[in-house]
XYZ file of C-alpha atoms in Angstrom:
495
model
C 154.859 120.731 177.493
C 158.039 120.090 176.303
C 161.103 119.116 177.434
C 161.982 121.594 180.130
C 158.764 123.564 179.826
C 156.964 124.316 183.336
C 154.041 123.122 183.726
C 151.748 124.229 187.071
C 152.103 121.621 189.032
C 149.334 122.841 191.433
C 146.358 121.072 193.628
C 144.106 119.429 196.142
C 145.872 116.077 197.938
C 144.779 113.373 197.237
C 143.177 112.479 201.025
C 139.958 116.053 199.399
C 139.541 113.622 196.395
C 137.162 111.462 196.439
C 137.397 107.688 195.425
C 134.826 105.889 193.789
C 133.973 102.321 192.311
C 136.223 101.728 189.135
C 134.327 101.236 185.553
C 135.984 98.957 183.916
C 135.730 98.979 180.682
C 134.417 97.015 177.723
C 136.423 94.886 175.806
C 137.165 96.517 171.312
C 133.699 95.792 169.993
C 131.495 95.726 173.137
C 129.519 99.140 175.397
C 129.195 98.655 178.172
C 124.887 100.064 178.226
C 124.551 99.686 182.125
C 124.462 97.762 185.640
C 123.063 94.925 186.787
C 119.116 95.778 187.213
C 119.539 98.910 185.673
C 117.547 100.275 182.291
C 118.226 101.049 179.429
C 117.067 101.781 175.640
C 117.538 100.122 171.873
C 117.346 102.232 169.436
C 117.943 99.423 167.419
C 117.940 95.680 166.856
C 121.360 94.502 168.725
C 123.595 91.969 170.579
C 123.668 92.550 173.814
C 125.712 90.731 176.764
C 125.651 90.452 180.561
C 128.004 89.226 182.590
C 131.582 89.831 183.813
C 134.831 88.672 182.774
C 134.858 85.211 180.339
C 131.346 84.276 181.346
C 128.270 85.464 179.426
C 124.264 85.691 178.606
C 123.770 86.448 174.940
C 120.345 87.684 173.613
C 119.330 89.476 169.933
C 117.338 91.636 171.395
C 114.887 94.188 169.201
C 114.179 97.815 170.066
C 113.161 99.125 172.857
C 113.682 99.060 176.425
C 115.623 96.424 177.755
C 115.656 95.865 181.925
C 120.128 94.535 182.544
C 119.737 90.539 184.082
C 119.971 88.002 181.858
C 118.134 84.625 182.956
C 119.788 82.080 183.846
C 121.930 84.358 185.941
C 125.604 83.962 184.592
C 128.109 84.401 187.700
C 125.280 84.314 190.524
C 126.239 86.702 193.878
C 129.321 88.630 191.679
C 127.999 92.478 189.728
C 127.700 92.805 186.615
C 126.925 94.598 183.211
C 125.137 94.491 180.018
C 127.782 95.398 177.352
C 126.080 95.486 173.730
C 127.467 94.509 170.721
C 128.896 97.732 168.354
C 129.261 97.723 164.175
C 133.208 96.715 163.693
C 133.145 98.605 160.431
C 136.591 99.939 159.241
C 137.373 103.617 159.734
C 135.827 105.114 156.178
C 140.361 106.180 154.848
C 139.922 110.236 155.578
C 139.627 112.308 152.163
C 140.897 115.273 151.733
C 138.693 118.392 152.852
C 136.424 120.117 150.910
C 139.011 123.186 150.718
C 142.328 120.924 149.167
C 139.886 118.228 146.844
C 140.849 119.610 143.690
C 144.058 121.524 145.386
C 146.405 119.045 143.476
C 147.186 118.368 140.162
C 147.832 114.395 138.852
C 151.272 113.986 138.827
C 151.432 115.669 142.254
C 155.830 115.212 144.035
C 156.562 116.981 147.156
C 160.116 118.118 147.303
C 163.409 116.425 148.613
C 165.523 118.918 147.622
C 168.140 120.087 150.797
C 167.868 123.734 150.361
C 167.164 126.796 151.726
C 165.168 129.210 149.553
C 164.262 132.573 151.829
C 161.405 131.753 152.803
C 158.642 134.561 150.802
C 156.211 136.723 152.647
C 152.700 135.526 152.572
C 149.613 136.784 154.217
C 148.028 135.151 156.559
C 145.594 133.294 154.567
C 141.903 133.361 155.934
C 140.454 130.950 157.528
C 139.375 127.514 156.243
C 140.565 128.803 152.650
C 143.069 126.598 150.791
C 146.462 128.337 149.846
C 148.911 126.949 147.714
C 152.197 127.249 149.501
C 154.580 129.319 148.040
C 158.305 127.095 147.968
C 156.470 124.016 148.371
C 153.018 124.096 146.447
C 151.334 121.980 149.248
C 147.549 122.696 149.807
C 148.071 125.318 153.290
C 144.889 125.614 154.970
C 143.694 128.481 158.170
C 142.121 126.216 160.867
C 141.575 128.739 163.952
C 140.986 132.102 163.913
C 140.965 132.858 167.746
C 139.514 135.751 167.749
C 136.328 135.596 165.563
C 136.087 132.080 166.680
C 135.572 132.927 170.669
C 138.805 130.837 171.918
C 140.788 132.303 174.383
C 144.208 133.783 174.383
C 144.628 131.566 171.729
C 144.068 128.812 169.957
C 146.967 125.667 169.720
C 147.518 122.913 168.813
C 148.882 120.996 172.398
C 152.571 119.051 171.361
C 153.900 117.056 168.777
C 153.434 113.966 170.630
C 149.510 114.201 170.998
C 146.656 113.493 167.807
C 145.361 116.171 167.003
C 142.120 114.273 164.510
C 140.695 111.582 165.763
C 140.721 108.158 164.262
C 138.392 109.065 160.626
C 139.813 113.044 160.634
C 136.775 114.581 160.441
C 137.787 116.389 164.072
C 140.449 117.695 165.701
C 141.485 119.019 169.154
C 142.487 122.652 170.231
C 143.596 123.746 172.941
C 143.340 127.549 174.501
C 145.288 130.156 176.855
C 142.554 129.599 179.466
C 142.695 126.121 179.492
C 139.590 124.710 178.080
C 139.697 122.547 175.520
C 137.522 122.676 172.176
C 136.709 120.887 169.206
C 136.759 121.706 165.458
C 135.164 119.970 163.067
C 138.560 119.506 161.032
C 136.565 119.887 157.709
C 135.047 122.910 157.122
C 136.469 124.337 160.291
C 134.134 125.457 162.241
C 134.204 125.399 165.779
C 131.878 122.521 167.401
C 131.948 122.596 171.179
C 134.237 123.765 174.365
C 134.101 120.203 175.695
C 133.550 119.829 179.506
C 135.944 117.304 181.799
C 139.212 118.096 180.476
C 140.857 121.440 181.668
C 144.358 122.280 181.563
C 146.984 119.816 181.006
C 144.599 116.902 180.641
C 146.501 115.215 178.287
C 143.063 114.312 175.760
C 143.567 111.074 173.796
C 141.578 110.005 170.540
C 140.273 106.984 170.548
C 141.932 104.672 167.365
C 138.857 103.198 166.482
C 135.662 105.668 167.363
C 134.956 109.298 166.057
C 133.288 110.531 168.878
C 135.135 108.975 172.190
C 138.124 109.835 173.912
C 140.078 109.667 177.147
C 141.789 112.607 179.566
C 143.330 112.741 182.641
C 142.064 114.938 185.486
C 144.513 117.809 185.573
C 147.782 116.778 185.900
C 146.729 113.559 186.964
C 145.401 114.864 190.544
C 143.045 111.659 191.335
C 144.477 108.952 189.244
C 141.839 108.269 186.606
C 140.997 108.384 183.536
C 138.103 109.609 181.912
C 136.194 108.562 178.489
C 134.506 111.485 176.717
C 132.195 111.483 174.120
C 132.489 114.425 171.829
C 129.237 114.344 170.388
C 126.320 113.537 173.651
C 129.032 114.504 176.519
C 128.259 111.836 178.372
C 131.660 110.491 180.487
C 132.291 108.047 182.772
C 135.779 106.249 184.419
C 137.422 103.820 182.160
C 140.488 103.387 184.898
C 140.862 104.792 189.019
C 144.174 103.254 189.993
C 144.063 105.434 193.073
C 143.723 102.422 195.662
C 145.903 100.078 193.630
C 148.479 102.633 193.799
C 147.976 104.005 197.168
C 148.578 100.155 198.147
C 152.061 100.009 197.075
C 152.810 104.213 196.785
C 151.071 105.049 199.884
C 151.548 109.170 199.556
C 150.903 108.371 195.837
C 148.171 110.567 194.359
C 148.764 111.792 191.040
C 148.375 109.441 187.499
C 149.577 110.528 184.592
C 152.263 110.845 181.781
C 152.867 115.005 182.256
C 152.007 115.781 178.924
C 153.868 113.931 176.427
C 153.014 110.392 176.900
C 150.160 108.205 174.617
C 149.100 105.158 174.782
C 149.598 102.191 172.284
C 148.423 103.112 168.939
C 145.188 100.560 169.028
C 144.636 102.513 172.862
C 145.201 99.355 174.973
C 148.014 99.404 176.763
C 149.349 102.670 179.037
C 152.005 103.702 180.598
C 151.750 106.474 183.617
C 154.194 108.722 186.072
C 153.360 107.941 189.551
C 153.654 111.620 191.477
C 153.695 111.698 195.587
C 152.906 114.329 198.016
C 154.838 117.897 196.369
C 155.716 115.982 193.364
C 157.975 114.031 194.865
C 158.796 111.045 192.541
C 157.256 107.723 193.289
C 156.428 105.216 190.929
C 155.419 104.239 187.044
C 153.494 102.404 186.607
C 151.719 100.036 183.496
C 148.425 98.840 182.537
C 145.758 97.138 180.707
C 142.722 99.737 179.391
C 141.281 96.172 178.196
C 141.477 94.130 181.265
C 141.664 96.569 183.471
C 144.821 95.037 185.154
C 147.728 96.436 186.195
C 150.225 95.100 184.282
C 153.497 96.092 185.552
C 154.964 99.014 188.987
C 158.567 100.369 189.220
C 159.908 102.486 192.187
C 161.747 104.836 191.071
C 163.430 106.777 194.512
C 162.437 110.313 193.770
C 164.337 110.062 190.593
C 160.922 111.607 188.001
C 160.810 111.191 185.174
C 160.369 114.641 182.786
C 157.821 112.020 180.626
C 155.914 108.698 180.692
C 154.605 107.242 177.638
C 153.983 103.504 176.636
C 154.924 102.370 172.503
C 152.763 101.837 169.829
C 153.241 98.224 169.784
C 152.608 98.103 173.961
C 155.353 96.267 173.984
C 157.233 99.183 175.685
C 156.798 101.615 178.739
C 159.544 104.491 178.058
C 161.046 106.396 180.429
C 162.400 109.614 179.687
C 164.842 112.308 182.161
C 167.483 114.331 182.655
C 168.687 111.558 186.473
C 170.894 108.886 186.221
C 168.439 106.488 184.945
C 168.650 108.988 181.019
C 165.636 108.001 178.552
C 165.131 104.046 178.590
C 162.782 101.532 176.771
C 161.451 98.787 179.905
C 159.276 96.059 178.659
C 155.158 96.375 179.937
C 156.122 94.259 183.514
C 159.302 95.945 183.375
C 161.520 92.959 183.582
C 164.083 94.301 181.508
C 165.298 97.511 180.069
C 166.856 99.540 177.337
C 168.973 102.481 177.564
C 167.401 104.564 174.495
C 169.669 107.876 176.075
C 171.238 109.711 178.243
C 169.290 112.035 178.671
C 165.535 113.979 177.805
C 165.007 114.898 174.419
C 162.169 115.663 172.227
C 161.319 112.853 171.221
C 158.522 110.964 169.351
C 157.605 107.051 169.777
C 156.561 105.669 166.173
C 156.802 102.905 163.598
C 159.542 101.837 161.182
C 158.852 100.131 158.387
C 158.883 96.692 159.575
C 156.348 98.237 161.731
C 158.446 97.816 164.929
C 159.182 100.425 167.486
C 161.445 103.310 167.367
C 161.928 106.312 169.249
C 163.143 109.164 166.903
C 164.647 111.922 168.627
C 167.474 114.655 168.828
C 170.867 114.040 170.728
C 172.507 118.180 170.755
C 175.270 115.600 172.498
C 176.783 114.076 169.016
C 179.223 115.509 167.258
C 176.483 116.414 164.209
C 174.212 117.255 166.503
C 172.072 114.307 165.001
C 167.892 113.570 164.738
C 168.409 109.798 165.609
C 165.873 106.273 165.550
C 166.947 103.966 168.184
C 165.182 100.152 167.184
C 163.435 99.623 170.910
C 163.372 95.944 170.379
C 166.944 95.726 169.028
C 168.823 98.763 170.456
C 170.018 99.277 167.219
C 170.668 103.546 166.727
C 170.338 104.950 163.680
C 171.928 108.585 162.193
C 168.294 110.131 160.097
C 170.513 113.551 159.803
C 172.654 116.079 160.656
C 171.317 119.877 162.488
C 174.617 120.871 162.971
C 175.605 122.838 159.645
C 177.831 125.876 158.960
C 177.816 126.066 163.295
C 174.440 126.742 163.104
C 171.696 124.876 165.245
C 167.618 124.583 165.707
C 165.142 123.139 168.313
C 162.665 120.707 166.851
C 159.597 118.555 167.888
C 158.626 115.544 166.586
C 155.035 113.332 165.778
C 155.383 109.799 165.689
C 151.700 109.366 165.440
C 151.298 108.167 161.897
C 150.264 104.468 162.903
C 148.978 104.128 159.683
C 151.982 105.223 157.103
C 154.916 103.576 159.411
C 158.027 104.205 158.181
C 157.466 108.391 159.090
C 157.366 111.080 161.168
C 156.908 114.985 160.920
C 159.892 117.183 163.018
C 159.445 120.735 162.810
C 162.305 123.124 163.501
C 162.328 125.856 165.130
C 164.496 128.939 166.883
C 167.174 128.407 164.861
C 170.521 130.481 165.245
C 174.432 130.295 164.804
C 174.769 131.373 161.022
C 172.904 131.617 157.696
C 169.875 129.417 157.310
C 169.877 126.073 156.438
C 167.898 122.981 154.125
C 166.254 122.544 157.717
C 165.072 125.361 159.249
C 161.328 126.296 160.057
C 160.193 124.172 158.162
C 157.980 120.947 158.938
C 159.257 118.018 157.572
C 158.363 114.811 155.720
C 161.007 112.550 157.455
C 161.778 108.610 156.433
C 162.569 106.300 158.791
C 166.345 104.605 157.926
C 169.585 105.697 157.327
C 170.078 108.037 154.552
C 166.420 108.817 154.364
C 164.346 110.529 152.295
C 162.958 113.877 153.819
C 159.923 115.929 151.827
C 159.741 119.277 152.464
C 156.312 120.443 153.487
C 156.053 123.941 154.161
C 157.731 126.988 156.308
C 155.283 127.232 159.496
C 156.321 131.803 159.178
C 155.860 131.703 163.543
C 158.087 134.198 164.549
C 159.789 132.502 168.265
C 159.244 134.496 171.515
C 158.086 131.621 174.195
C 156.200 128.853 173.916
C 153.349 129.142 172.558
C 154.548 129.976 169.371
C 156.630 126.651 168.958
C 154.687 125.001 165.552
C 154.717 121.215 167.827
C 153.805 119.901 164.362
C 150.712 116.973 164.776
C 150.793 114.109 162.514
C 147.215 112.591 162.028
C 147.382 108.891 162.098
C 147.727 108.282 158.186
C 150.314 110.924 156.923
C 147.373 113.231 155.583
C 147.096 115.944 157.146
C 149.916 117.829 159.273
C 148.488 120.916 162.154
C 150.583 123.169 163.902
C 151.008 126.475 165.153
C 151.896 129.652 164.359
C 151.735 133.622 164.516
C 152.133 134.122 160.983
C 155.189 136.007 162.053
C 154.100 139.031 164.184
C 156.441 138.238 166.663
C 152.937 137.925 168.759
C 153.873 135.706 171.895
C 149.942 134.831 171.642
C 147.809 135.821 168.816
C 148.821 131.622 167.609
C 146.334 129.890 165.393
C 146.467 126.169 164.122
C 147.134 126.106 160.123
C 146.639 122.414 158.617
C 148.754 121.447 155.719
C 146.844 118.690 153.765
C 148.456 115.155 151.063
C 147.126 113.189 149.067
C 147.566 109.440 150.453
C 149.770 108.648 147.826
C 152.848 111.550 149.162
C 155.523 110.202 150.318
C 156.982 107.905 147.976
């Protein structure tokens, strides 16, 4: 949810959730296929290793059934696993979907004009059909039709700070009013399935390289576990069980989550979670290394509950955002250093600048001009990007910094403007360059009439900035008749 939006936080106390043995995730390049003494099947010749930690016996095996125990035993008396070497093929560069494949003429250029034309009428598009955005001439496709698709209430992109698309932009996550999560084919727009496992505020995060895997939490983080789900097969496992370790520090701990708005590092290795105790009293924040299943640092909040927490793209910083005395600050992974970013929590995201450095991008309503700005997390240097208080007006907005493969750019979606006439940035999807006096491209008008939280566009960008997803009620005023739409861009669109 956005800052200040109510999040249901009910649930059973931690004591009623059974503890399970922790399951350590395999590092990149390896997939755990069996525990010691179990059998598994190889469908093709594979490299398999048996052991734990830094101690392994590795064998080249033919296809067929394999018993998970190799001689010589690499670690006698210790519990071990079998891991299969995965193919390290690079993730293919996404192409435009079939609907947009032949849409753009050679020489197409995005508009960087800061103008405020009237929003022209445009009939709601049929699902899956490419439409030319009337003013900005981008390829616009309606991705969902919640009524025809059988999705309850609405079919929304969940949030700007969450990556909607998987690693190669072939699948797209969609959230329904009843709390279920759905996977769509991002090229054909077909609804593939309703997911089993994630429910409500489960914070699903796509794996950075495997297009079939995503991570998710139990609803509101109750139970203090991180799960991995294969959306193709439905197989699931616990990759992080934090309960015992957190209760050793905070005995009343019951939930570990980012409070809906956080994400891991760009490579999926480093995570930052906030810990809630009984009655949702804030206990602390911790960082975790997925590859070693190690808690790297812990920080006591003494009841000053963050609005949300998130890891930076590099994995070097945990950003704690709040409206209390601490405001919004970036901590090193071990919490030994702290950099103040803003006095309160605002709509924001973490991104990579053109040099690959972590930046915090947000709006500062307390500044004279309502600046959208960025702060370098390493240096603490703040740079204004553009003003929002224009001719007596103001606007709400969200930021998406998830284009990790296209550093130096973020998406900003603006909505609920007021106080005067329409200004150049209002009711739009914007691609904003991360530097002083930036280029700002307008991608589309989103055509969503504000009527409560569900109608906010909360645009989110894919990893290489070729797809931007957003929500819209298409001007009908409904608070729930909302679908998702996608603007597709050529790979060289940002100049």
